[in-house]
Amino acid sequence: MIKDVVKYTFIGLGVTLLYWMWIALFPSFFNGLAEDEAIIVGTGFFLSFEMAVLTGVICSKLKKHS
């Protein structure tokens, strides 16, 4: 149980670092947008990516247990 908590804590920290890097680099990729607009769009892209990954993880765990 504690092992799982530590594992998922490190995964969460890794996702947070990935998000920070994505938000730092996203405005330079889409330099046609204003900086605040680029941050909003970048956050939307990252959250949609994260939701797709989490849906895949949940579906694979459900299939494993059924």
Tab-separated table of N, CA and C in Angstrom:
chain	number	residue	atom	x	y	z
A	1	MET	N	0.821	-1.187	0.000
A	1	MET	CA	0.000	0.000	0.000
A	1	MET	C	0.869	1.257	0.000
A	2	ILE	N	1.816	1.361	0.924
A	2	ILE	CA	2.699	2.530	0.984
A	2	ILE	C	3.553	2.593	-0.278
A	3	LYS	N	3.950	1.436	-0.784
A	3	LYS	CA	4.749	1.379	-2.003
A	3	LYS	C	3.981	2.006	-3.173
A	4	ASP	N	2.685	1.728	-3.265
A	4	ASP	CA	1.859	2.313	-4.324
A	4	ASP	C	1.724	3.822	-4.148
A	5	VAL	N	1.575	4.275	-2.922
A	5	VAL	CA	1.449	5.717	-2.663
A	5	VAL	C	2.722	6.439	-3.106
A	6	VAL	N	3.871	5.883	-2.777
A	6	VAL	CA	5.143	6.487	-3.163
A	6	VAL	C	5.284	6.481	-4.684
A	7	LYS	N	4.915	5.369	-5.310
A	7	LYS	CA	5.015	5.260	-6.767
A	7	LYS	C	4.150	6.309	-7.454
A	8	TYR	N	2.906	6.445	-7.043
A	8	TYR	CA	2.013	7.397	-7.682
A	8	TYR	C	2.363	8.848	-7.328
A	9	THR	N	2.988	9.066	-6.173
A	9	THR	CA	3.471	10.399	-5.839
A	9	THR	C	4.586	10.815	-6.793
A	10	PHE	N	5.512	9.909	-7.064
A	10	PHE	CA	6.586	10.213	-8.009
A	10	PHE	C	6.065	10.377	-9.432
A	11	ILE	N	5.066	9.603	-9.808
A	11	ILE	CA	4.446	9.781	-11.131
A	11	ILE	C	3.803	11.158	-11.211
A	12	GLY	N	3.102	11.578	-10.170
A	12	GLY	CA	2.488	12.898	-10.146
A	12	GLY	C	3.514	14.021	-10.230
A	13	LEU	N	4.629	13.869	-9.529
A	13	LEU	CA	5.696	14.874	-9.604
A	13	LEU	C	6.298	14.926	-11.007
A	14	GLY	N	6.440	13.766	-11.631
A	14	GLY	CA	6.952	13.722	-13.008
A	14	GLY	C	6.012	14.411	-13.979
A	15	VAL	N	4.718	14.191	-13.802
A	15	VAL	CA	3.729	14.856	-14.665
A	15	VAL	C	3.770	16.365	-14.448
A	16	THR	N	3.943	16.792	-13.216
A	16	THR	CA	4.034	18.219	-12.927
A	16	THR	C	5.254	18.843	-13.597
A	17	LEU	N	6.384	18.175	-13.534
A	17	LEU	CA	7.580	18.684	-14.207
A	17	LEU	C	7.400	18.722	-15.718
A	18	LEU	N	6.760	17.706	-16.275
A	18	LEU	CA	6.477	17.686	-17.709
A	18	LEU	C	5.567	18.844	-18.091
A	19	TYR	N	4.567	19.126	-17.266
A	19	TYR	CA	3.659	20.245	-17.517
A	19	TYR	C	4.411	21.570	-17.493
A	20	TRP	N	5.282	21.768	-16.519
A	20	TRP	CA	6.045	23.017	-16.425
A	20	TRP	C	6.912	23.210	-17.668
A	21	MET	N	7.557	22.148	-18.125
A	21	MET	CA	8.387	22.256	-19.321
A	21	MET	C	7.517	22.562	-20.541
A	22	TRP	N	6.361	21.904	-20.661
A	22	TRP	CA	5.465	22.127	-21.792
A	22	TRP	C	4.987	23.584	-21.821
A	23	ILE	N	4.575	24.104	-20.672
A	23	ILE	CA	4.082	25.480	-20.611
A	23	ILE	C	5.211	26.474	-20.871
A	24	ALA	N	6.420	26.161	-20.486
A	24	ALA	CA	7.545	27.060	-20.750
A	24	ALA	C	7.882	27.092	-22.241
A	25	LEU	N	7.735	25.968	-22.938
A	25	LEU	CA	8.109	25.895	-24.347
A	25	LEU	C	6.969	26.184	-25.305
A	26	PHE	N	5.730	26.018	-24.887
A	26	PHE	CA	4.588	26.135	-25.794
A	26	PHE	C	4.466	27.517	-26.433
A	27	PRO	N	4.628	28.625	-25.694
A	27	PRO	CA	4.507	29.937	-26.347
A	27	PRO	C	5.529	30.161	-27.460
A	28	SER	N	6.709	29.561	-27.356
A	28	SER	CA	7.700	29.737	-28.423
A	28	SER	C	7.339	28.917	-29.661
A	29	PHE	N	6.617	27.805	-29.502
A	29	PHE	CA	6.179	27.020	-30.655
A	29	PHE	C	5.068	27.739	-31.417
A	30	PHE	N	4.168	28.362	-30.695
A	30	PHE	CA	3.044	29.072	-31.290
A	30	PHE	C	3.224	30.565	-31.031
A	31	ASN	N	4.239	31.149	-31.671
A	31	ASN	CA	4.571	32.542	-31.394
A	31	ASN	C	3.608	33.519	-32.053
A	32	GLY	N	2.611	33.049	-32.792
A	32	GLY	CA	1.600	33.931	-33.343
A	32	GLY	C	0.564	34.339	-32.309
A	33	LEU	N	0.510	33.617	-31.218
A	33	LEU	CA	-0.442	33.932	-30.149
A	33	LEU	C	0.213	34.845	-29.117
A	34	ALA	N	-0.618	35.599	-28.420
A	34	ALA	CA	-0.105	36.345	-27.270
A	34	ALA	C	0.296	35.346	-26.191
A	35	GLU	N	1.167	35.760	-25.294
A	35	GLU	CA	1.697	34.817	-24.304
A	35	GLU	C	0.609	34.227	-23.423
A	36	ASP	N	-0.342	35.048	-22.972
A	36	ASP	CA	-1.392	34.506	-22.114
A	36	ASP	C	-2.309	33.563	-22.890
A	37	GLU	N	-2.577	33.857	-24.159
A	37	GLU	CA	-3.382	32.949	-24.976
A	37	GLU	C	-2.643	31.636	-25.220
A	38	ALA	N	-1.335	31.717	-25.459
A	38	ALA	CA	-0.539	30.508	-25.680
A	38	ALA	C	-0.517	29.626	-24.433
A	39	ILE	N	-0.464	30.235	-23.266
A	39	ILE	CA	-0.474	29.456	-22.018
A	39	ILE	C	-1.822	28.759	-21.840
A	40	ILE	N	-2.910	29.437	-22.158
A	40	ILE	CA	-4.236	28.836	-22.036
A	40	ILE	C	-4.387	27.678	-23.009
A	41	VAL	N	-3.986	27.890	-24.263
A	41	VAL	CA	-4.087	26.831	-25.272
A	41	VAL	C	-3.164	25.663	-24.908
A	42	GLY	N	-1.957	25.976	-24.442
A	42	GLY	CA	-1.017	24.927	-24.035
A	42	GLY	C	-1.548	24.100	-22.880
A	43	THR	N	-2.186	24.756	-21.927
A	43	THR	CA	-2.787	24.036	-20.805
A	43	THR	C	-3.901	23.121	-21.285
A	44	GLY	N	-4.713	23.606	-22.216
A	44	GLY	CA	-5.778	22.770	-22.779
A	44	GLY	C	-5.225	21.548	-23.491
A	45	PHE	N	-4.177	21.745	-24.297
A	45	PHE	CA	-3.552	20.617	-24.980
A	45	PHE	C	-3.015	19.603	-23.982
A	46	PHE	N	-2.320	20.097	-22.948
A	46	PHE	CA	-1.733	19.183	-21.968
A	46	PHE	C	-2.803	18.426	-21.200
A	47	LEU	N	-3.872	19.112	-20.803
A	47	LEU	CA	-4.933	18.448	-20.046
A	47	LEU	C	-5.659	17.403	-20.898
A	48	SER	N	-5.854	17.693	-22.179
A	48	SER	CA	-6.501	16.696	-23.036
A	48	SER	C	-5.598	15.480	-23.220
A	49	PHE	N	-4.294	15.704	-23.359
A	49	PHE	CA	-3.348	14.599	-23.442
A	49	PHE	C	-3.368	13.776	-22.158
A	50	GLU	N	-3.358	14.458	-21.028
A	50	GLU	CA	-3.358	13.765	-19.735
A	50	GLU	C	-4.646	12.964	-19.528
A	51	MET	N	-5.786	13.517	-19.928
A	51	MET	CA	-7.059	12.796	-19.791
A	51	MET	C	-7.086	11.548	-20.672
A	52	ALA	N	-6.515	11.634	-21.871
A	52	ALA	CA	-6.455	10.459	-22.746
A	52	ALA	C	-5.578	9.373	-22.132
A	53	VAL	N	-4.453	9.760	-21.568
A	53	VAL	CA	-3.568	8.782	-20.930
A	53	VAL	C	-4.243	8.156	-19.716
A	54	LEU	N	-4.881	8.974	-18.882
A	54	LEU	CA	-5.540	8.445	-17.689
A	54	LEU	C	-6.705	7.525	-18.047
A	55	THR	N	-7.429	7.849	-19.109
A	55	THR	CA	-8.502	6.962	-19.556
A	55	THR	C	-7.945	5.617	-19.990
A	56	GLY	N	-6.833	5.632	-20.687
A	56	GLY	CA	-6.186	4.379	-21.084
A	56	GLY	C	-5.728	3.566	-19.888
A	57	VAL	N	-5.171	4.225	-18.887
A	57	VAL	CA	-4.723	3.520	-17.678
A	57	VAL	C	-5.910	2.901	-16.950
A	58	ILE	N	-6.986	3.662	-16.796
A	58	ILE	CA	-8.161	3.151	-16.104
A	58	ILE	C	-8.767	1.980	-16.864
A	59	CYS	N	-8.885	2.093	-18.174
A	59	CYS	CA	-9.449	0.992	-18.971
A	59	CYS	C	-8.579	-0.258	-18.886
A	60	SER	N	-7.255	-0.094	-18.904
A	60	SER	CA	-6.399	-1.264	-18.807
A	60	SER	C	-6.488	-1.912	-17.432
A	61	LYS	N	-6.634	-1.114	-16.380
A	61	LYS	CA	-6.808	-1.684	-15.037
A	61	LYS	C	-8.151	-2.406	-14.927
A	62	LEU	N	-9.198	-1.866	-15.527
A	62	LEU	CA	-10.505	-2.527	-15.482
A	62	LEU	C	-10.489	-3.853	-16.232
A	63	LYS	N	-9.820	-3.876	-17.389
A	63	LYS	CA	-9.734	-5.132	-18.153
A	63	LYS	C	-8.900	-6.168	-17.407
A	64	LYS	N	-7.876	-5.702	-16.693
A	64	LYS	CA	-7.018	-6.631	-15.951
A	64	LYS	C	-7.782	-7.305	-14.808
A	65	HIS	N	-8.687	-6.570	-14.180
A	65	HIS	CA	-9.414	-7.102	-13.022
A	65	HIS	C	-10.698	-7.819	-13.391
A	66	SER	N	-11.119	-7.772	-14.669
A	66	SER	CA	-12.352	-8.475	-15.007
A	66	SER	C	-12.092	-9.829	-15.613
